[in-house]
Short mmCIF file of N, CA and C in Angstrom, two decimals:
data_model
loop_
_atom_site.label_atom_id
_atom_site.label_comp_id
_atom_site.label_asym_id
_atom_site.label_seq_id
_atom_site.Cartn_x
_atom_site.Cartn_y
_atom_site.Cartn_z
N MET A 179 92.43 67.72 94.22
CA MET A 179 92.02 69.10 94.41
C MET A 179 91.35 69.57 93.12
N SER A 180 90.22 70.19 93.27
CA SER A 180 89.47 70.61 92.09
C SER A 180 90.12 71.81 91.41
N ARG A 181 89.77 71.99 90.18
CA ARG A 181 90.34 73.08 89.39
C ARG A 181 89.98 74.44 89.99
N ASN A 182 88.76 74.57 90.50
CA ASN A 182 88.32 75.85 91.08
C ASN A 182 89.16 76.23 92.29
N VAL A 183 89.50 75.25 93.11
CA VAL A 183 90.33 75.53 94.29
C VAL A 183 91.72 75.97 93.86
N ARG A 184 92.27 75.31 92.85
CA ARG A 184 93.60 75.69 92.36
C ARG A 184 93.59 77.10 91.81
N VAL A 185 92.57 77.44 91.05
CA VAL A 185 92.48 78.79 90.49
C VAL A 185 92.34 79.82 91.60
N LEU A 186 91.55 79.50 92.60
CA LEU A 186 91.37 80.42 93.73
C LEU A 186 92.69 80.64 94.47
N LEU A 187 93.46 79.59 94.70
CA LEU A 187 94.75 79.74 95.37
C LEU A 187 95.70 80.61 94.56
N VAL A 188 95.71 80.42 93.26
CA VAL A 188 96.59 81.23 92.41
C VAL A 188 96.16 82.70 92.44
N VAL A 189 94.88 82.96 92.36
CA VAL A 189 94.38 84.34 92.38
C VAL A 189 94.73 85.00 93.72
N ILE A 190 94.50 84.30 94.82
CA ILE A 190 94.85 84.85 96.13
C ILE A 190 96.35 85.09 96.23
N GLY A 191 97.14 84.17 95.70
CA GLY A 191 98.59 84.33 95.73
C GLY A 191 99.06 85.53 94.93
N VAL A 192 98.49 85.72 93.75
CA VAL A 192 98.87 86.86 92.91
C VAL A 192 98.48 88.17 93.59
N LEU A 193 97.28 88.23 94.12
CA LEU A 193 96.85 89.45 94.82
C LEU A 193 97.71 89.71 96.05
N GLY A 194 98.06 88.66 96.77
CA GLY A 194 98.93 88.82 97.93
C GLY A 194 100.32 89.29 97.55
N THR A 195 100.84 88.78 96.44
CA THR A 195 102.15 89.22 95.96
C THR A 195 102.11 90.69 95.59
N LEU A 196 101.07 91.10 94.91
CA LEU A 196 100.93 92.51 94.55
C LEU A 196 100.80 93.39 95.79
N ALA A 197 100.02 92.94 96.76
CA ALA A 197 99.83 93.73 97.98
C ALA A 197 101.13 93.84 98.78
N ALA A 198 101.87 92.75 98.88
CA ALA A 198 103.14 92.80 99.62
C ALA A 198 104.15 93.67 98.89
N GLY A 199 104.19 93.57 97.56
CA GLY A 199 105.09 94.42 96.79
C GLY A 199 104.75 95.88 96.92
N TYR A 200 103.49 96.20 96.88
CA TYR A 200 103.06 97.59 97.05
C TYR A 200 103.39 98.09 98.46
N GLY A 201 103.20 97.24 99.45
CA GLY A 201 103.54 97.62 100.82
C GLY A 201 105.02 97.89 100.98
N MET A 202 105.86 97.07 100.34
CA MET A 202 107.31 97.30 100.39
C MET A 202 107.66 98.60 99.68
N TRP A 203 106.98 98.88 98.59
CA TRP A 203 107.27 100.09 97.84
C TRP A 203 106.88 101.33 98.65
N GLN A 204 105.75 101.27 99.35
CA GLN A 204 105.26 102.41 100.12
C GLN A 204 105.98 102.57 101.46
N ASP A 205 106.14 101.48 102.19
CA ASP A 205 106.63 101.55 103.56
C ASP A 205 108.10 101.18 103.70
N GLY A 206 108.70 100.66 102.66
CA GLY A 206 110.07 100.19 102.75
C GLY A 206 110.11 98.71 103.14
N PHE A 207 111.30 98.18 103.10
CA PHE A 207 111.50 96.76 103.37
C PHE A 207 111.33 96.47 104.85
N SER A 208 110.66 95.37 105.16
CA SER A 208 110.55 94.91 106.54
C SER A 208 110.43 93.39 106.53
N GLY A 209 110.73 92.79 107.65
CA GLY A 209 110.66 91.34 107.75
C GLY A 209 109.25 90.81 107.57
N MET A 210 108.27 91.55 108.09
CA MET A 210 106.88 91.11 107.96
C MET A 210 106.43 91.13 106.50
N ARG A 211 106.82 92.15 105.77
CA ARG A 211 106.47 92.20 104.34
C ARG A 211 107.13 91.06 103.58
N LEU A 212 108.34 90.71 103.97
CA LEU A 212 109.03 89.59 103.33
C LEU A 212 108.29 88.28 103.58
N ILE A 213 107.82 88.09 104.80
CA ILE A 213 107.05 86.88 105.12
C ILE A 213 105.76 86.86 104.30
N GLU A 214 105.08 87.99 104.20
CA GLU A 214 103.86 88.07 103.39
C GLU A 214 104.14 87.71 101.94
N LEU A 215 105.26 88.20 101.42
CA LEU A 215 105.63 87.94 100.03
C LEU A 215 105.91 86.45 99.81
N VAL A 216 106.63 85.83 100.72
CA VAL A 216 106.95 84.41 100.59
C VAL A 216 105.67 83.56 100.65
N VAL A 217 104.78 83.88 101.55
CA VAL A 217 103.52 83.13 101.65
C VAL A 217 102.69 83.31 100.38
N ALA A 218 102.62 84.53 99.88
CA ALA A 218 101.83 84.79 98.67
C ALA A 218 102.40 84.05 97.46
N ILE A 219 103.72 84.07 97.32
CA ILE A 219 104.34 83.38 96.19
C ILE A 219 104.15 81.87 96.33
N SER A 220 104.20 81.36 97.54
CA SER A 220 103.99 79.92 97.72
C SER A 220 102.56 79.52 97.35
N LEU A 221 101.59 80.41 97.56
CA LEU A 221 100.22 80.11 97.15
C LEU A 221 100.09 80.03 95.63
N VAL A 222 100.92 80.79 94.92
CA VAL A 222 100.87 80.74 93.46
C VAL A 222 101.37 79.39 92.95
N PHE A 223 102.44 78.87 93.57
CA PHE A 223 103.04 77.64 93.07
C PHE A 223 102.52 76.37 93.75
N ALA A 224 101.79 76.49 94.84
CA ALA A 224 101.29 75.32 95.56
C ALA A 224 100.39 74.43 94.71
N PRO A 225 99.45 74.98 93.94
CA PRO A 225 98.59 74.09 93.14
C PRO A 225 99.37 73.24 92.14
N ARG A 226 100.42 73.80 91.55
CA ARG A 226 101.22 73.02 90.60
C ARG A 226 101.93 71.87 91.31
N LEU A 227 102.49 72.17 92.48
CA LEU A 227 103.18 71.12 93.23
C LEU A 227 102.22 70.05 93.70
N LEU A 228 101.04 70.44 94.15
CA LEU A 228 100.05 69.47 94.59
C LEU A 228 99.56 68.61 93.42
N ALA A 229 99.36 69.23 92.28
CA ALA A 229 98.92 68.47 91.10
C ALA A 229 99.99 67.47 90.67
N ALA A 230 101.25 67.88 90.74
CA ALA A 230 102.33 66.96 90.37
C ALA A 230 102.40 65.80 91.35
N GLY A 231 102.19 66.07 92.63
CA GLY A 231 102.18 65.00 93.63
C GLY A 231 101.02 64.04 93.43
N GLU A 232 99.87 64.56 93.03
CA GLU A 232 98.72 63.70 92.77
C GLU A 232 98.97 62.80 91.56
N ARG A 233 99.63 63.34 90.54
CA ARG A 233 99.92 62.53 89.35
C ARG A 233 100.92 61.42 89.68
N GLU A 234 101.90 61.73 90.54
CA GLU A 234 102.87 60.71 90.92
C GLU A 234 102.22 59.59 91.73
N ALA A 235 101.25 59.95 92.55
CA ALA A 235 100.57 58.96 93.39
C ALA A 235 99.72 57.99 92.57
N ASP A 236 99.27 58.45 91.42
CA ASP A 236 98.41 57.59 90.58
C ASP A 236 99.18 56.59 89.81
#
């Protein structure tokens, strides 16, 4: 995976985390906001996990 794709995933994940957090702050807690938050946080950490897997494969 190229560096640009990893950076893009992290940026999208951070923005998604901020958006979900703001939504929880404005509208209160809901299951859908929790799912959005989990997906956004996973996008932040996915590039690191994928890079570690690629290094192990080599």
